[in-house]
Amino acid sequence: MSVTDRGPTGFDVARLAQVTQPTVSRALRNLPGVSPETRERVLAAAHELSYVPSDRGRALVTRTTHRVAIVAGELTNPFYPELVDPLRGALEAKGYRCVVVADDAGSASLPALADGSYDGVVLTTTLRRSTLPRDLTERGVPHVLLNRVLDQAESPSCGVDNRLGATQVADLVADLGHVLVGMLHGPVATSTGRERAQALSGRLRQRGMAVRRDLTRRVPFAHDEAEAAALDLLTRRTRPTVLVCGNDVIALGALSAARRLGLSVPADLSVIGFDDIGMASWPVIDLTTVRTDLAAMAGAAATMLLAAIGGEATPVVRRITPALVLRGTHAPPP
């Protein structure tokens, strides 16, 4: 059977380019370890033979799929699509196709992630005490946590420096002169919710300010629940003059509550978020918040995952430095 009859294979390209078949695979995937001259020779041979790489054939020969599972819940939260997009771009630039696996209520299936369908896994909504990362480790599945860390750092993780960002917010609130500080923290089961809450309260106390339990609520990272909690705080006899929120979606709920009550932001009430999702900068919202560099986080996570796939991973936590973004929802207390 001729090449024309059966279609060209990677072995045919290797024979024409006078290299090994693994070299063809690495050259076509633009991986390290192939000289520019060799890569050009392989590309020319592939073009001459009209060769199209087969994912199925590559998986059978190399036991790789060049697919990565991105496990994400809360996809209605704008933060996650904005995080997944640069992550997908970074991985696809290295030859990997990405599959988003819904993880509503932490239901991602270990068998589905560890059955050989994926070369690696990115976990974006892992809870602090989740056993899934350890299960993946025991199954030999390369993985990395993105935007979350475990209480015990057993897996490569990349996230923003939540404590630094929350400290910056606490200093802003103190410098503005607020005394009645309302806090809408995120879920304590998440590292983001816990770290931001702890750092905010700790820094306020360092600045000599009272942290009042009656002005503190914990809510999901969701608009409606945040709006309800904010309404509860803002209809008290002694209401806060600022609401510090666990993320931007919670802050949007707080802004909705203020509007429903006829409060002017920031003249009557300051609102501060965390993450700087795209809509936070819209003129109609103009939210003061903490910027999380999602592209930097995604790029770092992709690099860590590729290292894990290459067998080079060690448990490490990388933190991306945040930046306070001053927009139009903060002011001194009325």
Short mmCIF file of N, CA and C in Angstrom, two decimals, residues 25-189:
data_model
loop_
_atom_site.label_atom_id
_atom_site.label_comp_id
_atom_site.label_asym_id
_atom_site.label_seq_id
_atom_site.Cartn_x
_atom_site.Cartn_y
_atom_site.Cartn_z
N SER A 25 7.05 14.43 16.00
CA SER A 25 6.00 14.80 16.94
C SER A 25 6.36 16.07 17.69
N ARG A 26 7.60 16.17 18.19
CA ARG A 26 8.01 17.34 18.95
C ARG A 26 8.07 18.58 18.06
N ALA A 27 8.54 18.41 16.84
CA ALA A 27 8.66 19.56 15.93
C ALA A 27 7.29 20.12 15.57
N LEU A 28 6.34 19.24 15.29
CA LEU A 28 5.00 19.70 14.90
C LEU A 28 4.23 20.30 16.06
N ARG A 29 4.62 19.92 17.30
CA ARG A 29 3.98 20.50 18.48
C ARG A 29 4.74 21.69 19.01
N ASN A 30 5.82 22.06 18.34
CA ASN A 30 6.63 23.23 18.72
C ASN A 30 7.15 23.11 20.15
N LEU A 31 7.60 21.89 20.50
CA LEU A 31 8.14 21.66 21.84
C LEU A 31 9.65 21.87 21.85
N PRO A 32 10.23 22.10 23.03
CA PRO A 32 11.68 22.30 23.12
C PRO A 32 12.43 21.02 22.71
N GLY A 33 13.73 21.20 22.41
CA GLY A 33 14.57 20.06 22.10
C GLY A 33 14.73 19.78 20.62
N VAL A 34 14.18 20.65 19.76
CA VAL A 34 14.31 20.50 18.32
C VAL A 34 14.93 21.78 17.76
N SER A 35 16.00 21.64 17.01
CA SER A 35 16.66 22.82 16.46
C SER A 35 15.78 23.48 15.41
N PRO A 36 15.95 24.78 15.16
CA PRO A 36 15.16 25.45 14.12
C PRO A 36 15.33 24.81 12.74
N GLU A 37 16.54 24.37 12.42
CA GLU A 37 16.79 23.74 11.11
C GLU A 37 16.01 22.44 10.98
N THR A 38 16.04 21.63 12.05
CA THR A 38 15.30 20.36 12.01
C THR A 38 13.80 20.60 11.93
N ARG A 39 13.32 21.59 12.70
CA ARG A 39 11.89 21.89 12.66
C ARG A 39 11.46 22.30 11.25
N GLU A 40 12.27 23.12 10.59
CA GLU A 40 11.94 23.56 9.23
C GLU A 40 11.92 22.36 8.28
N ARG A 41 12.84 21.43 8.44
CA ARG A 41 12.89 20.26 7.58
C ARG A 41 11.65 19.39 7.79
N VAL A 42 11.24 19.23 9.04
CA VAL A 42 10.05 18.44 9.34
C VAL A 42 8.80 19.11 8.77
N LEU A 43 8.69 20.42 8.96
CA LEU A 43 7.53 21.14 8.43
C LEU A 43 7.46 21.05 6.92
N ALA A 44 8.61 21.14 6.27
CA ALA A 44 8.64 21.04 4.80
C ALA A 44 8.21 19.65 4.36
N ALA A 45 8.66 18.62 5.06
CA ALA A 45 8.28 17.25 4.70
C ALA A 45 6.78 17.03 4.92
N ALA A 46 6.27 17.55 6.06
CA ALA A 46 4.84 17.40 6.34
C ALA A 46 4.00 18.12 5.28
N HIS A 47 4.47 19.28 4.84
CA HIS A 47 3.75 20.03 3.80
C HIS A 47 3.78 19.28 2.48
N GLU A 48 4.94 18.74 2.15
CA GLU A 48 5.08 18.02 0.88
C GLU A 48 4.16 16.80 0.83
N LEU A 49 4.01 16.12 1.97
CA LEU A 49 3.17 14.92 2.03
C LEU A 49 1.71 15.22 2.37
N SER A 50 1.40 16.49 2.62
CA SER A 50 0.05 16.89 3.06
C SER A 50 -0.36 16.11 4.31
N TYR A 51 0.59 16.05 5.26
CA TYR A 51 0.37 15.28 6.48
C TYR A 51 -0.38 16.10 7.51
N VAL A 52 -1.44 15.53 8.07
CA VAL A 52 -2.21 16.14 9.15
C VAL A 52 -2.09 15.25 10.38
N PRO A 53 -1.51 15.75 11.50
CA PRO A 53 -1.34 14.90 12.70
C PRO A 53 -2.67 14.37 13.19
N SER A 54 -2.67 13.14 13.64
CA SER A 54 -3.87 12.51 14.18
C SER A 54 -3.76 12.42 15.69
N ASP A 55 -4.69 13.07 16.41
CA ASP A 55 -4.69 12.98 17.87
C ASP A 55 -4.88 11.54 18.33
N ARG A 56 -5.73 10.81 17.63
CA ARG A 56 -5.98 9.44 18.04
C ARG A 56 -4.72 8.59 17.86
N GLY A 57 -4.06 8.76 16.71
CA GLY A 57 -2.85 7.99 16.48
C GLY A 57 -1.76 8.37 17.44
N ARG A 58 -1.63 9.67 17.75
CA ARG A 58 -0.61 10.11 18.69
C ARG A 58 -0.87 9.52 20.07
N ALA A 59 -2.12 9.46 20.45
CA ALA A 59 -2.43 8.91 21.77
C ALA A 59 -2.07 7.44 21.86
N LEU A 60 -2.31 6.69 20.77
CA LEU A 60 -2.00 5.27 20.79
C LEU A 60 -0.50 5.02 20.85
N VAL A 61 0.27 5.86 20.14
CA VAL A 61 1.71 5.65 20.07
C VAL A 61 2.42 6.20 21.30
N THR A 62 2.04 7.41 21.71
CA THR A 62 2.77 8.09 22.78
C THR A 62 2.07 8.00 24.13
N ARG A 63 0.83 7.46 24.14
CA ARG A 63 0.02 7.42 25.35
C ARG A 63 -0.28 8.83 25.88
N THR A 64 -0.37 9.77 24.97
CA THR A 64 -0.78 11.12 25.33
C THR A 64 -1.97 11.51 24.46
N THR A 65 -2.74 12.45 24.94
CA THR A 65 -3.93 12.89 24.21
C THR A 65 -3.83 14.34 23.75
N HIS A 66 -2.91 15.08 24.35
CA HIS A 66 -2.82 16.53 24.12
C HIS A 66 -4.13 17.23 24.40
N ARG A 67 -4.79 16.75 25.44
CA ARG A 67 -6.00 17.40 25.94
C ARG A 67 -5.82 17.67 27.42
N VAL A 68 -6.34 18.82 27.85
CA VAL A 68 -6.29 19.22 29.25
C VAL A 68 -7.71 19.50 29.71
N ALA A 69 -8.06 18.98 30.87
CA ALA A 69 -9.37 19.27 31.47
C ALA A 69 -9.25 20.49 32.38
N ILE A 70 -10.10 21.47 32.15
CA ILE A 70 -10.19 22.63 33.03
C ILE A 70 -11.46 22.48 33.85
N VAL A 71 -11.29 22.15 35.11
CA VAL A 71 -12.43 21.90 35.99
C VAL A 71 -12.87 23.22 36.61
N ALA A 72 -14.11 23.60 36.37
CA ALA A 72 -14.59 24.91 36.86
C ALA A 72 -16.05 24.82 37.24
N GLY A 73 -16.39 25.39 38.36
CA GLY A 73 -17.78 25.59 38.75
C GLY A 73 -18.07 27.08 38.66
N GLU A 74 -19.27 27.46 39.03
CA GLU A 74 -19.63 28.88 39.09
C GLU A 74 -19.38 29.59 37.76
N LEU A 75 -19.68 28.93 36.65
CA LEU A 75 -19.41 29.54 35.35
C LEU A 75 -20.30 30.74 35.07
N THR A 76 -21.35 30.93 35.88
CA THR A 76 -22.15 32.14 35.75
C THR A 76 -21.45 33.34 36.38
N ASN A 77 -20.42 33.07 37.18
CA ASN A 77 -19.60 34.15 37.74
C ASN A 77 -18.65 34.63 36.65
N PRO A 78 -18.71 35.91 36.23
CA PRO A 78 -17.87 36.38 35.12
C PRO A 78 -16.39 36.16 35.34
N PHE A 79 -15.96 36.01 36.59
CA PHE A 79 -14.55 35.81 36.88
C PHE A 79 -14.00 34.59 36.17
N TYR A 80 -14.76 33.49 36.15
CA TYR A 80 -14.22 32.23 35.65
C TYR A 80 -14.08 32.20 34.13
N PRO A 81 -15.05 32.65 33.35
CA PRO A 81 -14.78 32.75 31.91
C PRO A 81 -13.58 33.66 31.60
N GLU A 82 -13.42 34.73 32.38
CA GLU A 82 -12.29 35.62 32.15
C GLU A 82 -10.97 34.98 32.54
N LEU A 83 -11.01 34.01 33.44
CA LEU A 83 -9.81 33.27 33.83
C LEU A 83 -9.52 32.13 32.86
N VAL A 84 -10.57 31.43 32.44
CA VAL A 84 -10.40 30.26 31.57
C VAL A 84 -9.89 30.67 30.20
N ASP A 85 -10.31 31.81 29.69
CA ASP A 85 -9.93 32.21 28.34
C ASP A 85 -8.41 32.36 28.17
N PRO A 86 -7.70 33.12 29.02
CA PRO A 86 -6.25 33.17 28.85
C PRO A 86 -5.56 31.85 29.17
N LEU A 87 -6.13 31.05 30.06
CA LEU A 87 -5.57 29.73 30.34
C LEU A 87 -5.65 28.85 29.10
N ARG A 88 -6.80 28.86 28.47
CA ARG A 88 -6.97 28.08 27.24
C ARG A 88 -5.99 28.55 26.17
N GLY A 89 -5.84 29.87 26.04
CA GLY A 89 -4.92 30.38 25.05
C GLY A 89 -3.49 29.96 25.31
N ALA A 90 -3.06 30.00 26.58
CA ALA A 90 -1.69 29.63 26.93
C ALA A 90 -1.43 28.15 26.64
N LEU A 91 -2.41 27.29 26.93
CA LEU A 91 -2.22 25.85 26.71
C LEU A 91 -2.32 25.50 25.23
N GLU A 92 -3.23 26.13 24.52
CA GLU A 92 -3.36 25.85 23.09
C GLU A 92 -2.12 26.29 22.33
N ALA A 93 -1.46 27.34 22.81
CA ALA A 93 -0.21 27.78 22.18
C ALA A 93 0.87 26.71 22.28
N LYS A 94 0.73 25.81 23.24
CA LYS A 94 1.68 24.71 23.42
C LYS A 94 1.16 23.40 22.84
N GLY A 95 0.09 23.48 22.08
CA GLY A 95 -0.39 22.29 21.38
C GLY A 95 -1.43 21.47 22.12
N TYR A 96 -2.02 22.03 23.17
CA TYR A 96 -3.01 21.27 23.94
C TYR A 96 -4.41 21.82 23.69
N ARG A 97 -5.34 20.90 23.51
CA ARG A 97 -6.74 21.30 23.42
C ARG A 97 -7.35 21.25 24.82
N CYS A 98 -8.25 22.16 25.09
CA CYS A 98 -8.81 22.29 26.44
C CYS A 98 -10.29 21.90 26.43
N VAL A 99 -10.69 21.17 27.46
CA VAL A 99 -12.08 20.78 27.66
C VAL A 99 -12.51 21.29 29.03
N VAL A 100 -13.55 22.12 29.07
CA VAL A 100 -14.06 22.64 30.33
C VAL A 100 -15.00 21.60 30.94
N VAL A 101 -14.69 21.18 32.15
CA VAL A 101 -15.49 20.19 32.87
C VAL A 101 -16.25 20.91 33.98
N ALA A 102 -17.57 20.90 33.91
CA ALA A 102 -18.39 21.58 34.92
C ALA A 102 -18.22 20.89 36.26
N ASP A 103 -18.13 21.68 37.31
CA ASP A 103 -17.91 21.14 38.65
C ASP A 103 -18.91 21.73 39.62
N ASP A 104 -20.17 21.71 39.26
CA ASP A 104 -21.20 22.25 40.14
C ASP A 104 -21.23 21.45 41.44
N ALA A 105 -21.16 22.16 42.55
CA ALA A 105 -21.22 21.55 43.89
C ALA A 105 -20.09 20.55 44.11
N GLY A 106 -18.94 20.78 43.44
CA GLY A 106 -17.79 19.91 43.67
C GLY A 106 -18.01 18.49 43.20
N SER A 107 -18.72 18.31 42.08
CA SER A 107 -19.09 16.97 41.64
C SER A 107 -18.18 16.41 40.55
N ALA A 108 -17.03 17.06 40.29
CA ALA A 108 -16.13 16.54 39.27
C ALA A 108 -15.76 15.10 39.59
N SER A 109 -15.83 14.24 38.58
CA SER A 109 -15.64 12.81 38.78
C SER A 109 -14.17 12.43 38.63
N LEU A 110 -13.62 11.81 39.66
CA LEU A 110 -12.23 11.35 39.58
C LEU A 110 -12.03 10.35 38.45
N PRO A 111 -12.89 9.33 38.31
CA PRO A 111 -12.68 8.38 37.21
C PRO A 111 -12.63 9.06 35.84
N ALA A 112 -13.49 10.06 35.62
CA ALA A 112 -13.51 10.74 34.33
C ALA A 112 -12.24 11.54 34.09
N LEU A 113 -11.64 12.05 35.16
CA LEU A 113 -10.42 12.84 35.02
C LEU A 113 -9.17 11.97 34.95
N ALA A 114 -9.26 10.76 35.45
CA ALA A 114 -8.07 9.90 35.57
C ALA A 114 -8.11 8.69 34.66
N ASP A 115 -9.02 8.69 33.66
CA ASP A 115 -9.14 7.50 32.80
C ASP A 115 -8.25 7.55 31.57
N GLY A 116 -7.33 8.51 31.51
CA GLY A 116 -6.44 8.62 30.36
C GLY A 116 -6.95 9.54 29.28
N SER A 117 -8.11 10.16 29.48
CA SER A 117 -8.65 11.07 28.47
C SER A 117 -7.89 12.39 28.41
N TYR A 118 -7.18 12.72 29.49
CA TYR A 118 -6.48 14.01 29.57
C TYR A 118 -5.03 13.80 30.02
N ASP A 119 -4.16 14.64 29.46
CA ASP A 119 -2.76 14.61 29.90
C ASP A 119 -2.58 15.36 31.21
N GLY A 120 -3.47 16.27 31.50
CA GLY A 120 -3.37 17.05 32.72
C GLY A 120 -4.69 17.69 33.07
N VAL A 121 -4.77 18.20 34.30
CA VAL A 121 -6.01 18.77 34.81
C VAL A 121 -5.70 20.08 35.52
N VAL A 122 -6.53 21.11 35.27
CA VAL A 122 -6.45 22.37 36.00
C VAL A 122 -7.71 22.50 36.84
N LEU A 123 -7.55 22.67 38.14
CA LEU A 123 -8.66 22.79 39.08
C LEU A 123 -8.81 24.25 39.48
N THR A 124 -9.94 24.87 39.17
CA THR A 124 -10.09 26.31 39.42
C THR A 124 -11.01 26.65 40.58
N THR A 125 -11.80 25.71 41.05
CA THR A 125 -12.76 26.03 42.12
C THR A 125 -12.65 25.05 43.29
N THR A 126 -11.46 24.55 43.52
CA THR A 126 -11.25 23.55 44.56
C THR A 126 -11.44 24.15 45.94
N LEU A 127 -12.11 23.42 46.82
CA LEU A 127 -12.27 23.85 48.20
C LEU A 127 -11.00 23.54 49.00
N ARG A 128 -10.85 24.22 50.12
CA ARG A 128 -9.61 24.13 50.91
C ARG A 128 -9.28 22.71 51.31
N ARG A 129 -10.28 21.91 51.62
CA ARG A 129 -10.04 20.57 52.13
C ARG A 129 -10.45 19.49 51.14
N SER A 130 -10.47 19.83 49.89
CA SER A 130 -10.84 18.86 48.87
C SER A 130 -9.82 17.71 48.83
N THR A 131 -10.31 16.50 48.60
CA THR A 131 -9.44 15.33 48.46
C THR A 131 -9.11 15.04 47.00
N LEU A 132 -9.74 15.75 46.07
CA LEU A 132 -9.52 15.47 44.65
C LEU A 132 -8.07 15.64 44.23
N PRO A 133 -7.37 16.71 44.64
CA PRO A 133 -5.96 16.82 44.24
C PRO A 133 -5.11 15.63 44.69
N ARG A 134 -5.31 15.19 45.92
CA ARG A 134 -4.53 14.04 46.40
C ARG A 134 -4.91 12.79 45.61
N ASP A 135 -6.20 12.63 45.30
CA ASP A 135 -6.62 11.47 44.51
C ASP A 135 -5.96 11.49 43.14
N LEU A 136 -5.86 12.68 42.53
CA LEU A 136 -5.20 12.79 41.23
C LEU A 136 -3.72 12.45 41.34
N THR A 137 -3.10 12.90 42.42
CA THR A 137 -1.70 12.57 42.65
C THR A 137 -1.50 11.07 42.75
N GLU A 138 -2.37 10.41 43.50
CA GLU A 138 -2.24 8.97 43.68
C GLU A 138 -2.49 8.21 42.37
N ARG A 139 -3.28 8.80 41.49
CA ARG A 139 -3.53 8.16 40.19
C ARG A 139 -2.46 8.55 39.16
N GLY A 140 -1.53 9.42 39.55
CA GLY A 140 -0.47 9.83 38.62
C GLY A 140 -0.93 10.81 37.57
N VAL A 141 -1.97 11.58 37.86
CA VAL A 141 -2.51 12.55 36.90
C VAL A 141 -1.89 13.93 37.17
N PRO A 142 -1.11 14.48 36.26
CA PRO A 142 -0.55 15.82 36.46
C PRO A 142 -1.66 16.85 36.60
N HIS A 143 -1.52 17.75 37.56
CA HIS A 143 -2.57 18.73 37.78
C HIS A 143 -1.99 19.96 38.47
N VAL A 144 -2.76 21.04 38.43
CA VAL A 144 -2.40 22.27 39.11
C VAL A 144 -3.67 22.96 39.57
N LEU A 145 -3.61 23.61 40.72
CA LEU A 145 -4.73 24.40 41.22
C LEU A 145 -4.55 25.84 40.77
N LEU A 146 -5.61 26.43 40.27
CA LEU A 146 -5.57 27.81 39.82
C LEU A 146 -6.62 28.62 40.57
N ASN A 147 -6.19 29.73 41.17
CA ASN A 147 -7.05 30.63 41.95
C ASN A 147 -7.42 30.06 43.31
N ARG A 148 -6.94 28.88 43.64
CA ARG A 148 -7.22 28.27 44.93
C ARG A 148 -5.98 27.56 45.44
N VAL A 149 -5.87 27.44 46.75
CA VAL A 149 -4.81 26.65 47.37
C VAL A 149 -5.45 25.76 48.43
N LEU A 150 -4.75 24.69 48.76
CA LEU A 150 -5.21 23.79 49.82
C LEU A 150 -4.63 24.22 51.16
N ASP A 151 -5.24 23.77 52.23
CA ASP A 151 -4.69 24.05 53.56
C ASP A 151 -3.29 23.46 53.69
N GLN A 152 -3.10 22.28 53.12
CA GLN A 152 -1.78 21.64 53.05
C GLN A 152 -1.37 21.63 51.59
N ALA A 153 -0.31 22.36 51.27
CA ALA A 153 0.10 22.54 49.87
C ALA A 153 0.73 21.27 49.32
N GLU A 154 -0.12 20.35 48.86
CA GLU A 154 0.35 19.08 48.33
C GLU A 154 0.41 19.08 46.81
N SER A 155 -0.15 20.09 46.18
CA SER A 155 -0.19 20.15 44.72
C SER A 155 0.30 21.52 44.26
N PRO A 156 0.85 21.61 43.04
CA PRO A 156 1.22 22.92 42.50
C PRO A 156 -0.02 23.82 42.45
N SER A 157 0.14 25.05 42.90
CA SER A 157 -1.00 25.97 42.97
C SER A 157 -0.55 27.37 42.56
N CYS A 158 -1.48 28.09 41.94
CA CYS A 158 -1.20 29.47 41.55
C CYS A 158 -2.43 30.32 41.85
N GLY A 159 -2.22 31.41 42.55
CA GLY A 159 -3.33 32.30 42.87
C GLY A 159 -2.83 33.69 43.17
N VAL A 160 -3.74 34.60 43.35
CA VAL A 160 -3.38 35.97 43.70
C VAL A 160 -2.98 36.02 45.18
N ASP A 161 -2.21 37.01 45.54
CA ASP A 161 -1.85 37.22 46.95
C ASP A 161 -3.05 37.87 47.63
N ASN A 162 -3.98 37.04 48.09
CA ASN A 162 -5.22 37.54 48.69
C ASN A 162 -4.97 38.38 49.92
N ARG A 163 -4.00 37.99 50.71
CA ARG A 163 -3.73 38.71 51.96
C ARG A 163 -3.21 40.12 51.67
N LEU A 164 -2.34 40.25 50.70
CA LEU A 164 -1.84 41.58 50.35
C LEU A 164 -2.97 42.46 49.82
N GLY A 165 -3.80 41.91 48.93
CA GLY A 165 -4.91 42.69 48.39
C GLY A 165 -5.88 43.14 49.46
N ALA A 166 -6.22 42.26 50.40
CA ALA A 166 -7.14 42.62 51.47
C ALA A 166 -6.52 43.65 52.41
N THR A 167 -5.21 43.56 52.62
CA THR A 167 -4.51 44.55 53.44
C THR A 167 -4.57 45.92 52.79
N GLN A 168 -4.43 45.98 51.48
CA GLN A 168 -4.53 47.25 50.76
C GLN A 168 -5.92 47.85 50.93
N VAL A 169 -6.94 47.02 50.87
CA VAL A 169 -8.31 47.51 51.06
C VAL A 169 -8.50 48.04 52.47
N ALA A 170 -8.00 47.31 53.47
CA ALA A 170 -8.14 47.76 54.87
C ALA A 170 -7.46 49.11 55.07
N ASP A 171 -6.30 49.30 54.49
CA ASP A 171 -5.61 50.59 54.62
C ASP A 171 -6.39 51.71 53.95
N LEU A 172 -6.99 51.43 52.81
CA LEU A 172 -7.81 52.44 52.14
C LEU A 172 -8.98 52.85 53.02
N VAL A 173 -9.68 51.87 53.57
CA VAL A 173 -10.83 52.14 54.43
C VAL A 173 -10.42 52.96 55.65
N ALA A 174 -9.30 52.59 56.27
CA ALA A 174 -8.82 53.32 57.44
C ALA A 174 -8.41 54.73 57.08
N ASP A 175 -7.70 54.88 55.98
CA ASP A 175 -7.23 56.20 55.57
C ASP A 175 -8.39 57.13 55.21
N LEU A 176 -9.48 56.58 54.72
CA LEU A 176 -10.65 57.39 54.39
C LEU A 176 -11.39 57.86 55.64
N GLY A 177 -11.15 57.17 56.76
CA GLY A 177 -11.78 57.57 58.02
C GLY A 177 -13.04 56.81 58.38
N HIS A 178 -13.29 55.69 57.72
CA HIS A 178 -14.48 54.91 58.06
C HIS A 178 -14.32 54.23 59.42
N VAL A 179 -15.38 54.19 60.17
CA VAL A 179 -15.41 53.51 61.47
C VAL A 179 -16.39 52.34 61.44
N LEU A 180 -17.55 52.56 60.84
CA LEU A 180 -18.57 51.52 60.73
C LEU A 180 -18.34 50.75 59.43
N VAL A 181 -17.56 49.68 59.55
CA VAL A 181 -17.14 48.91 58.38
C VAL A 181 -17.98 47.64 58.27
N GLY A 182 -18.77 47.55 57.21
CA GLY A 182 -19.50 46.33 56.93
C GLY A 182 -18.66 45.42 56.05
N MET A 183 -18.71 44.13 56.33
CA MET A 183 -17.91 43.17 55.57
C MET A 183 -18.78 42.04 55.06
N LEU A 184 -18.73 41.81 53.76
CA LEU A 184 -19.43 40.71 53.12
C LEU A 184 -18.37 39.73 52.61
N HIS A 185 -18.00 38.78 53.48
CA HIS A 185 -16.94 37.84 53.16
C HIS A 185 -17.47 36.73 52.25
N GLY A 186 -16.55 36.12 51.49
CA GLY A 186 -16.88 34.95 50.70
C GLY A 186 -16.86 33.70 51.55
N PRO A 187 -17.17 32.54 50.97
CA PRO A 187 -17.28 31.29 51.73
C PRO A 187 -15.96 30.91 52.40
N VAL A 188 -16.04 30.51 53.66
CA VAL A 188 -14.85 30.14 54.41
C VAL A 188 -14.26 28.83 53.91
N ALA A 189 -15.03 28.04 53.18
CA ALA A 189 -14.52 26.77 52.65
C ALA A 189 -13.55 26.98 51.50
#
